[in-house]
Amino acid sequence: MPNQLDAAAFPDMHKLFAERFASKTRDEWADIFAGTDACVTPVLTWTEAAQNEHLRARSTLVQANGVDQAAPAPRFSRTPAPAVGAPPQAATLFDEICW
């Protein structure tokens, strides 16, 4: 393994890490790190996130007009966030950003 502080070695380290991560699937890596104190978690698809037990227990996602959305953050005990509305339609966003 190259010296992690040697900027000239960064391309070699990038290659080593890319090869190692590509050697297993996301779920295989999750199984390897399950039950450890390593700060590792898989990147979920939106559908997987909406069904994830931890995210559901924390109310990380909310539904607005039948559409799953990220809940407002941060959450304060004495100052509740306003209700989340439906996401804007793409055409209205294009108008706002002058497309």
Short mmCIF file of C-alpha atoms in Angstrom, two decimals:
data_model
loop_
_atom_site.label_atom_id
_atom_site.label_comp_id
_atom_site.label_asym_id
_atom_site.label_seq_id
_atom_site.Cartn_x
_atom_site.Cartn_y
_atom_site.Cartn_z
CA MET A 1 0.00 0.00 0.00
CA PRO A 2 1.45 3.39 -0.95
CA ASN A 3 2.01 6.04 1.71
CA GLN A 4 -1.39 7.67 2.21
CA LEU A 5 0.20 11.10 2.72
CA ASP A 6 2.18 11.00 -0.54
CA ALA A 7 0.13 12.93 -3.10
CA ALA A 8 2.15 11.38 -5.92
CA ALA A 9 0.85 7.96 -4.84
CA PHE A 10 -2.83 9.01 -4.96
CA PRO A 11 -3.45 7.56 -8.46
CA ASP A 12 -2.03 4.19 -7.37
CA MET A 13 -4.13 4.21 -4.20
CA HIS A 14 -7.21 5.15 -6.20
CA LYS A 15 -6.61 2.16 -8.46
CA LEU A 16 -6.05 -0.20 -5.51
CA PHE A 17 -9.22 0.91 -3.74
CA ALA A 18 -11.30 0.81 -6.94
CA GLU A 19 -10.14 -2.74 -7.70
CA ARG A 20 -10.80 -3.90 -4.14
CA PHE A 21 -14.28 -2.37 -3.96
CA ALA A 22 -15.18 -3.77 -7.39
CA SER A 23 -14.22 -7.28 -6.23
CA LYS A 24 -17.49 -7.66 -4.27
CA THR A 25 -21.09 -6.57 -4.57
CA ARG A 26 -22.60 -3.88 -2.37
CA ASP A 27 -24.46 -6.52 -0.38
CA GLU A 28 -21.31 -8.62 0.10
CA TRP A 29 -19.53 -5.57 1.55
CA ALA A 30 -22.51 -4.87 3.82
CA ASP A 31 -22.33 -8.46 5.13
CA ILE A 32 -18.59 -8.18 5.75
CA PHE A 33 -19.00 -5.03 7.83
CA ALA A 34 -22.23 -6.04 9.60
CA GLY A 35 -21.73 -6.21 13.35
CA THR A 36 -18.45 -4.27 13.31
CA ASP A 37 -17.79 -0.80 14.65
CA ALA A 38 -16.65 0.39 11.21
CA CYS A 39 -18.56 3.38 9.85
CA VAL A 40 -19.81 1.63 6.71
CA THR A 41 -23.28 1.60 5.20
CA PRO A 42 -24.53 0.80 1.70
CA VAL A 43 -25.77 3.47 -0.68
CA LEU A 44 -29.42 2.56 -1.20
CA THR A 45 -31.68 3.19 -4.15
CA TRP A 46 -34.63 5.46 -3.42
CA THR A 47 -36.96 2.44 -3.35
CA GLU A 48 -34.68 0.58 -0.94
CA ALA A 49 -34.39 3.65 1.29
CA ALA A 50 -38.18 3.95 1.49
CA GLN A 51 -38.34 0.34 2.73
CA ASN A 52 -35.30 0.46 5.03
CA GLU A 53 -36.18 -0.47 8.63
CA HIS A 54 -33.85 2.09 10.22
CA LEU A 55 -34.98 4.98 8.02
CA ARG A 56 -38.63 4.09 8.60
CA ALA A 57 -38.12 3.96 12.39
CA ARG A 58 -36.48 7.42 12.30
CA SER A 59 -39.19 8.86 10.01
CA THR A 60 -36.45 9.96 7.62
CA LEU A 61 -38.87 9.80 4.70
CA VAL A 62 -42.39 11.17 4.60
CA GLN A 63 -45.18 10.89 2.07
CA ALA A 64 -46.73 13.96 0.48
CA ASN A 65 -49.54 13.36 -1.99
CA GLY A 66 -48.45 9.73 -2.34
CA VAL A 67 -44.81 10.58 -3.10
CA ASP A 68 -41.97 9.60 -0.75
CA GLN A 69 -39.75 12.55 0.13
CA ALA A 70 -36.97 13.31 2.57
CA ALA A 71 -38.33 14.67 5.84
CA PRO A 72 -37.27 18.17 6.84
CA ALA A 73 -34.05 18.30 8.83
CA PRO A 74 -32.93 19.11 11.41
CA ARG A 75 -35.85 18.26 13.67
CA PHE A 76 -36.34 20.17 16.89
CA SER A 77 -38.52 18.98 19.77
CA ARG A 78 -40.26 22.33 20.35
CA THR A 79 -40.29 23.68 16.80
CA PRO A 80 -41.87 21.22 14.39
CA ALA A 81 -41.01 21.57 10.72
CA PRO A 82 -43.76 22.64 8.34
CA ALA A 83 -45.62 19.93 6.46
CA VAL A 84 -43.92 18.76 3.31
CA GLY A 85 -45.80 19.56 0.12
CA ALA A 86 -45.85 17.66 -3.13
CA PRO A 87 -42.72 17.99 -5.26
CA PRO A 88 -42.95 20.54 -8.08
CA GLN A 89 -43.58 19.34 -11.60
CA ALA A 90 -40.49 19.34 -13.81
CA ALA A 91 -41.96 21.91 -16.21
CA THR A 92 -42.34 24.48 -13.42
CA LEU A 93 -38.73 23.97 -12.41
CA PHE A 94 -37.58 24.60 -15.97
CA ASP A 95 -39.45 27.91 -15.95
CA GLU A 96 -37.82 28.92 -12.66
CA ILE A 97 -34.30 28.23 -13.89
CA CYS A 98 -34.94 29.88 -17.26
CA TRP A 99 -34.79 26.83 -19.53
#
